[in-house]
Coordinates of C-alpha atoms and ligand atoms in Angstrom, one line a residue:
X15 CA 0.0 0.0 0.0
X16 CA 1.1 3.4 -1.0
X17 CA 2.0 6.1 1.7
X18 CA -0.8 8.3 2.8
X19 CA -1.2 12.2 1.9
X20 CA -3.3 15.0 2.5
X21 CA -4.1 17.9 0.1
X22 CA -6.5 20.2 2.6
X23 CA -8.8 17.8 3.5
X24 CA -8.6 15.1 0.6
X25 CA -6.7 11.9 1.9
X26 CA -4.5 10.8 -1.6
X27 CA -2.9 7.2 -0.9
X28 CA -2.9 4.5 1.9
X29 CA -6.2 2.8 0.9
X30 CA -8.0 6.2 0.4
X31 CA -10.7 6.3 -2.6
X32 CA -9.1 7.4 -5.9
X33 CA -9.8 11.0 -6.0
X34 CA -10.8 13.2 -9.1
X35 CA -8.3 16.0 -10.3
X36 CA -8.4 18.8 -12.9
X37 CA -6.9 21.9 -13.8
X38 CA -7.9 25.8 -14.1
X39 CA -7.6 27.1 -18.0
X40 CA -7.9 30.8 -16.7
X41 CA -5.1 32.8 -16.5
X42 CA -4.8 32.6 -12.1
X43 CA -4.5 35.9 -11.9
X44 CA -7.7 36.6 -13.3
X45 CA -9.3 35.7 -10.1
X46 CA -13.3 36.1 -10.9
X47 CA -12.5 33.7 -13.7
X48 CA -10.2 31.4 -12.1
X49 CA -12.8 31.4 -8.9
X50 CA -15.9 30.9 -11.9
X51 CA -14.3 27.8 -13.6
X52 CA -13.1 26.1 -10.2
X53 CA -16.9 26.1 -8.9
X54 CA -18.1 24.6 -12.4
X55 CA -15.0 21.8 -11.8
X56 CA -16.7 21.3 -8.4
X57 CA -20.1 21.0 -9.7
X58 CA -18.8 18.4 -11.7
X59 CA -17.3 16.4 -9.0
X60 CA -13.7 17.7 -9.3
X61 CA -11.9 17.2 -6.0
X62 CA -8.5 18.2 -6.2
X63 CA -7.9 21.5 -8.4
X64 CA -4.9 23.1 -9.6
X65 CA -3.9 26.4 -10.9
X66 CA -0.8 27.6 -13.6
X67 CA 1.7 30.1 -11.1
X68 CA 3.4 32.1 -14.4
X69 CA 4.9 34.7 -12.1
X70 CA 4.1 36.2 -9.0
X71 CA 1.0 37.7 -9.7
X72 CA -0.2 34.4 -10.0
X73 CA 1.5 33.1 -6.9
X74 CA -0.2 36.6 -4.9
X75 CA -4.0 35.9 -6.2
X76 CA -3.7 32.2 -4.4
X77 CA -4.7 34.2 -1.5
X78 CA -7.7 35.9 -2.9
X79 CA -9.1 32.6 -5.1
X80 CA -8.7 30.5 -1.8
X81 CA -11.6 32.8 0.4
X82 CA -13.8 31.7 -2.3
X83 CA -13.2 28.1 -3.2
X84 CA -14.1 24.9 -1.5
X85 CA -11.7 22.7 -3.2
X86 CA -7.8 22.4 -2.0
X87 CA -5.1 23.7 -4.4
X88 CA -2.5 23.0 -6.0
X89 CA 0.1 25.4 -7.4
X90 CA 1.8 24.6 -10.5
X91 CA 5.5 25.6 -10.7
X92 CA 7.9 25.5 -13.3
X93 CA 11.2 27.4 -13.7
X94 CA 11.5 29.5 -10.9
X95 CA 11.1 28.1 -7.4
X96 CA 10.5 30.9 -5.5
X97 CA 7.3 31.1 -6.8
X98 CA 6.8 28.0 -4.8
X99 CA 7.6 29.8 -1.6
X100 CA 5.0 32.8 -2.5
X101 CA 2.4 30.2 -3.2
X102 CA 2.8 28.3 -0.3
X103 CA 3.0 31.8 1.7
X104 CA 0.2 32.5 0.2
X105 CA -2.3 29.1 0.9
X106 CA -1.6 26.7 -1.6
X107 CA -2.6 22.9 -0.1
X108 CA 0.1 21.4 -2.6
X109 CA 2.8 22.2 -4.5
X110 CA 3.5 20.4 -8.3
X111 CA 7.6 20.9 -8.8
X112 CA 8.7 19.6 -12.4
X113 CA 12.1 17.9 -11.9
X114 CA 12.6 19.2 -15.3
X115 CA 13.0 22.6 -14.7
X116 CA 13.3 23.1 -11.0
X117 CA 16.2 20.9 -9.9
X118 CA 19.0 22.8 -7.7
X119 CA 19.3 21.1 -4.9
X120 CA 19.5 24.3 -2.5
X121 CA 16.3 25.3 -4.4
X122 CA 14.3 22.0 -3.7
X123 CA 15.1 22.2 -0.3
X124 CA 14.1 25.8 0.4
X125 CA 10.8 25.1 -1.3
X126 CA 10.6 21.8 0.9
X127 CA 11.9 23.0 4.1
X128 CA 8.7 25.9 3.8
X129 CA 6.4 23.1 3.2
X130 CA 7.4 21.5 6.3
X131 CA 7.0 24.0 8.0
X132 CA 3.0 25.0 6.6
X133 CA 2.8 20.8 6.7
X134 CA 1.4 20.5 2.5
X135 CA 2.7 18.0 0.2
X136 CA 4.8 18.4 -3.0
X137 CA 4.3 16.9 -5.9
X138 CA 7.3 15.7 -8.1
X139 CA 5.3 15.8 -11.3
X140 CA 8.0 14.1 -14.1
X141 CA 6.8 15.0 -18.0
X142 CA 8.3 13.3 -20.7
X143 CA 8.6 16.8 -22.6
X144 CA 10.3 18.4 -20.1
X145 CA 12.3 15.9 -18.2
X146 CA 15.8 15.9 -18.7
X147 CA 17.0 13.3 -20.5
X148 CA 20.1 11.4 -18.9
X149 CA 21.0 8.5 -21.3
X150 CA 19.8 6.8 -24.3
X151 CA 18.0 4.2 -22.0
X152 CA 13.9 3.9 -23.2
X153 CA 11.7 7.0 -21.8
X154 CA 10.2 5.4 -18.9
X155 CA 13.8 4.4 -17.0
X156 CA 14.4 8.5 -18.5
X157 CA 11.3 9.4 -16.5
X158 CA 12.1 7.3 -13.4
X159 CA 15.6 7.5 -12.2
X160 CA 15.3 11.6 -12.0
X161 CA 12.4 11.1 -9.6
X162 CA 14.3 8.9 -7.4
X163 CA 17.3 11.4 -7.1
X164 CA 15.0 14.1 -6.4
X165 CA 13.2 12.3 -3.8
X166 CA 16.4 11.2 -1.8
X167 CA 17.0 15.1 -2.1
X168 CA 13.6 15.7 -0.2
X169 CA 14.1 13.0 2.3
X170 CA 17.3 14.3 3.4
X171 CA 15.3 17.0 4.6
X172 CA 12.9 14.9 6.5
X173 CA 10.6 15.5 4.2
X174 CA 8.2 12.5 3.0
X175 CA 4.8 14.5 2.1
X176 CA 5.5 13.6 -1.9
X177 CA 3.7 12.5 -4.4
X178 CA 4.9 11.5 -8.0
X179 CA 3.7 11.5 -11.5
X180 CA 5.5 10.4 -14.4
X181 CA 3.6 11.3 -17.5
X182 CA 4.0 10.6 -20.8
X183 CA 2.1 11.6 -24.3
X184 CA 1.7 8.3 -25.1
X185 CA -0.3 5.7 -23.0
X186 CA 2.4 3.2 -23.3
X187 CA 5.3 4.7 -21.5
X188 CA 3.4 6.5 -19.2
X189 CA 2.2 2.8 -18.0
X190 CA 5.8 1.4 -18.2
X191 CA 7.4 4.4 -16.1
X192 CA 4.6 4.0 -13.4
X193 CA 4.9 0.5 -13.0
X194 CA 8.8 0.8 -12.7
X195 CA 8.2 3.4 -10.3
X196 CA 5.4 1.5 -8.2
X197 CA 8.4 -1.6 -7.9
X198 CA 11.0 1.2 -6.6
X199 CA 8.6 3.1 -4.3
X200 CA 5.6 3.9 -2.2
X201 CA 4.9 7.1 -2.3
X202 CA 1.2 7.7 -3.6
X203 CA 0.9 8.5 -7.5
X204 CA -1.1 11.2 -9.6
X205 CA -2.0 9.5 -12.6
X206 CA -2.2 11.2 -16.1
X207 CA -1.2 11.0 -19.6
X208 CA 0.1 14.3 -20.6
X209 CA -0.7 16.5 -23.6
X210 CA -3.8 13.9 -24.5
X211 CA -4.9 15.6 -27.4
X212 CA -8.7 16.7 -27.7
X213 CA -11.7 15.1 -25.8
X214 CA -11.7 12.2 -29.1
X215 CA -8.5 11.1 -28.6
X216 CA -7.7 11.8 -25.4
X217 CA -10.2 10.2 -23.7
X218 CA -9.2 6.6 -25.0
X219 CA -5.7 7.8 -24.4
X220 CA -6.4 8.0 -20.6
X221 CA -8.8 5.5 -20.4
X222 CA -6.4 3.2 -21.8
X223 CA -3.3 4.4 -19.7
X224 CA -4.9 5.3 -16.6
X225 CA -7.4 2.4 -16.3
X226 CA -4.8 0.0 -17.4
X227 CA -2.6 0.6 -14.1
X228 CA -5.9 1.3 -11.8
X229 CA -6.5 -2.6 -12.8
X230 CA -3.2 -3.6 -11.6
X231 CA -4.0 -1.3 -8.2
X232 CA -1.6 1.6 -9.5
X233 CA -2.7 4.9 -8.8
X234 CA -4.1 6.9 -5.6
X235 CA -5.5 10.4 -8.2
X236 CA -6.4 10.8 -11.2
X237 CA -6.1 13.7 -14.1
X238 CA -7.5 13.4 -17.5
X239 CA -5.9 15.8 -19.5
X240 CA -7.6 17.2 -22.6
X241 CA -7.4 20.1 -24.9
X242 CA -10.8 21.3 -24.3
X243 CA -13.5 22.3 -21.2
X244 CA -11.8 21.2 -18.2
X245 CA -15.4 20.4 -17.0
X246 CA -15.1 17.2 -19.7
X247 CA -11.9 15.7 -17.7
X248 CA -13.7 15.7 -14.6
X249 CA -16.6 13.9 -16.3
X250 CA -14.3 11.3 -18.4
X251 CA -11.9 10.9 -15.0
X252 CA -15.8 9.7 -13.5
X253 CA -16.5 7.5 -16.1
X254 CA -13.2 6.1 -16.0
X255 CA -13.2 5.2 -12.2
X256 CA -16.9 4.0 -12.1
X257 CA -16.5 1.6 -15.0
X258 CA -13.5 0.1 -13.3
X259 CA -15.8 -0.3 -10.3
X260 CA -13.6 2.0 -7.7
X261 CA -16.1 4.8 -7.4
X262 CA -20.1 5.1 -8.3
X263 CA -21.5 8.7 -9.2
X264 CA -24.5 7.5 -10.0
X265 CA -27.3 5.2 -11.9
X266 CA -25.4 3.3 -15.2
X267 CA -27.2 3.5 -18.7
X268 CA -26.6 0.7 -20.6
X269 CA -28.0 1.2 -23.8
X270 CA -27.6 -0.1 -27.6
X271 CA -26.1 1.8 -30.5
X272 CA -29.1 0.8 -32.6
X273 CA -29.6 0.3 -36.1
X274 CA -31.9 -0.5 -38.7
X275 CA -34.0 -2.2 -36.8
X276 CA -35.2 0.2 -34.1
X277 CA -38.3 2.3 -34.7
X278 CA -38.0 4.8 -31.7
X279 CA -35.9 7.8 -31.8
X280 CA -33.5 5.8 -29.2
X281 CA -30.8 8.5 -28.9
X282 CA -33.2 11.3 -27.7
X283 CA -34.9 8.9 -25.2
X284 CA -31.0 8.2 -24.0
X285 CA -29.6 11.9 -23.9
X286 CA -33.1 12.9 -21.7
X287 CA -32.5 10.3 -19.6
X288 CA -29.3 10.7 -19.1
X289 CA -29.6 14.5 -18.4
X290 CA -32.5 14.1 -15.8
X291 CA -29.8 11.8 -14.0
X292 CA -27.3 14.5 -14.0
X293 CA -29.4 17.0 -13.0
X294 CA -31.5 14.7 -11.0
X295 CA -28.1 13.6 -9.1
X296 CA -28.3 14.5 -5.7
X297 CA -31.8 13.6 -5.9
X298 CA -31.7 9.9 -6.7
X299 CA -29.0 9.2 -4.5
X300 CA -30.4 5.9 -3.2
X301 CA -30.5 4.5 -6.7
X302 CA -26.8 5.7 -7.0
X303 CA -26.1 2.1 -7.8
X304 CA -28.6 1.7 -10.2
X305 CA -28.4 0.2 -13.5
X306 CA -31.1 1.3 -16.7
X307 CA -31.3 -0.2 -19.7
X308 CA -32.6 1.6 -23.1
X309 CA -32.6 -0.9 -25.9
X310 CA -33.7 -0.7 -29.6
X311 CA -35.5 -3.2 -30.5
X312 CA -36.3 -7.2 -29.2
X313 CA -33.2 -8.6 -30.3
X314 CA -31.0 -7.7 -27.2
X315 CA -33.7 -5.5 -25.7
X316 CA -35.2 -7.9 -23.2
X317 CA -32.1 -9.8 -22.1
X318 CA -30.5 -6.5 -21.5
X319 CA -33.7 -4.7 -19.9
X320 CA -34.5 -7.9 -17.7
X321 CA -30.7 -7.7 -16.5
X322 CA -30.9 -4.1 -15.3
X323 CA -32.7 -2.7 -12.2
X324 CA -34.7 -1.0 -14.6
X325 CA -35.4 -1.5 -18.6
X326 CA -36.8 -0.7 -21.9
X327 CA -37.0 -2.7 -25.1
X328 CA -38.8 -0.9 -27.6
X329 CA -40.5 -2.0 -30.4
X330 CA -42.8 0.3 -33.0
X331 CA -43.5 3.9 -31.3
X332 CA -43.5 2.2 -27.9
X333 CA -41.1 -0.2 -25.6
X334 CA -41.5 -2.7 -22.8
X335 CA -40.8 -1.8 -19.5
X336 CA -39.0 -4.2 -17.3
X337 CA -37.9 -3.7 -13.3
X338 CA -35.6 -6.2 -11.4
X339 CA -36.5 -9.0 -14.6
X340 CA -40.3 -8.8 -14.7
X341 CA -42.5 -7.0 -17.2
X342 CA -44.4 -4.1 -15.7
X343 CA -46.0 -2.4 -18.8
X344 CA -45.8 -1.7 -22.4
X345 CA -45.7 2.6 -23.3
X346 CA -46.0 5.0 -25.6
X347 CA -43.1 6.3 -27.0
X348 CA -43.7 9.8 -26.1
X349 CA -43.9 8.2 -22.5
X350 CA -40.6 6.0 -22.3
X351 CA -38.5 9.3 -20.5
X352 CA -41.1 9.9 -18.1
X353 CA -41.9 6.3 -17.2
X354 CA -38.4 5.2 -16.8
X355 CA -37.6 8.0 -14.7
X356 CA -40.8 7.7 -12.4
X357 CA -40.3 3.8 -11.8
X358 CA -36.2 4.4 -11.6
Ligands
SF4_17 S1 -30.8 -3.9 -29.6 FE1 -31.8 -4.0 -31.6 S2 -31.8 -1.8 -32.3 FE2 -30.3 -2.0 -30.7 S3 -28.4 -2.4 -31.9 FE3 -29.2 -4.4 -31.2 S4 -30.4 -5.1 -32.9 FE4 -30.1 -2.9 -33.2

């Protein structure tokens, strides 16, 4: 088992559930927006935010953006450690360093020896574009062996409040260099794929990468990166973690892709349903584990609809409703939404 952490109030590690992490797009020192676009990441079941510290206007509006926010945070440095010290100074729960670009030993340990003393944790966060590259050996050995030496650099101060990423563009190395890592160590890890690409590709990137090592129980917190609405990692960092069974957020739609044979307008019915659930969240907490079935037609429909707590199979302009296996009653298309919501 992996070390435990604490960013704020969020236990990361140790047994802890795997938490949900994302980052601002805002420029931080544009507080209203940086404040505005945390709350949406909250509302979306973000747990864990962090925010880019350019210079130390940035590091300055921590202060300000903390009196409004719920969520811990994180302050992302690169470059220039003392904007480390002027975030901590100023509130940040965690601290990401890139061994990349911040690696003078007297510098690590000032930032470190502040941390100790305001107790937060600091993330050694290891990208493949930015790491510097200390043989010809493969990119995940590249990755791993700086993050060792950096570690013994913190230790030697005492200080053990670290966790590590290792990403990598591609979902392949990134899995190697945490699972080389995970032999070698057990401090808690962020997971990630860096620089993802766009919600279509990126998506299967870190589904792929991240869900791959949270099988083999790799992994303590999560960030999907994409190049897009941060709002859309928080949602795709969900999906991963409930279909791999380690957190629920809610009811489960299981439902067909169709084709020629169904007669309903089956996506419609699907996207309502699915947004009443969203919406309906906090409401239908005791169906939380839930499962809803919207199938196209009788080929899969019933098997499928008798399976789940609650089903559909539709036929022409209507479907069959099904709860817990039995048939309650056939409806009218127009009424499928509304009766599967009202029985779920
Ligand atoms: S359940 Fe029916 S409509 Fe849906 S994909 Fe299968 S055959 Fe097509």
């Amino acid at each position: 088992m992996t070390r435990q952490i604490k960013v704020g109030g969020v236990k990361i590690g140790g047994g802890a559930p795997v938490t949900i992490q994302s980052m601002t797009k805002t420029d931080t020192r544009d507080v209203l927006a940086t404040v505005r676009q945390i709350k949406e990441l909250e509302k979306a079941g973000c747990e864990i935010v962090r925010v880019a510290i350019k210079d130390f206007e940035a590091a300055a509006a921590i202060k300000a953006i903390k009196r409004k926010v719920n969520l811990p945070l994180v302050a992302d440095i690169h470059f220039d450690y003392r904007l480390a010290l002027r975030a901590i100074e100023n509130g940040a729960d965690k601290i990401r360093l890139n061994p990349g670009n911040i690696y003078k030993e007297n510098e690590i340990k000032e930032v470190a020896g502040l941390a100790k003393k305001k107790k937060i944790p600091i993330r050694v966060g290891a990208n493949s574009g930015s790491i510097r590259l200390t043989s010809v050996r493969g990119k995940a050995q590249d990755m791993v062996k700086p993050v060792l030496d950096y570690i013994k650099i913190l230790e030697r101060m005492d200080f053990y409040d670290i966790i590590v990423s290792l990403k990598a563009s591609d979902a392949l190395s990134t899995i190697e260099a945490y699972k080389l890592f995970s032999k070698k160590s057990n401090y808690p890890l962020h997971l990630g794929i860096t620089a993802a690409g766009p919600a279509s590709t990126g998506i299967v990137k870190s589904a792929i990468g991240i869900g791959a090592l949270l099988l083999d129980g790799i992994g303590d917190t999560i960030r999907v990166s994409l190049t897009g609405d941060p709002v859309e990692e928080v949602i795709a960092a969900k999906n991963i973690l409930q279909a791999l069974k380690l957190r629920n957020f809610g009811p489960e739609i299981i439902s067909c892709p169709t084709c020629g044979r169904c007669q309903v307008d089956l996506q419609g019915i699907v996207n309502k349903v699915a947004l009443r659930i969203t919406n309906d969240e906090r409401r239908m907490t005791k169906n939380y584990h839930s499962k809803i079935a919207i199938m196209g037609c009788e080929v899969n429909g019933p098997g499928e609809a008798k399976e789940a707590d609650i089903g559909i199979a539709c036929g022409k302009g209507s479907g069959v409703i099904f709860k817990k296996g039995k048939i309650l009653k056939r409806v009218k298309e127009k009424d499928i939404v509304k009766e599967l919501l009202k029985e779920l």
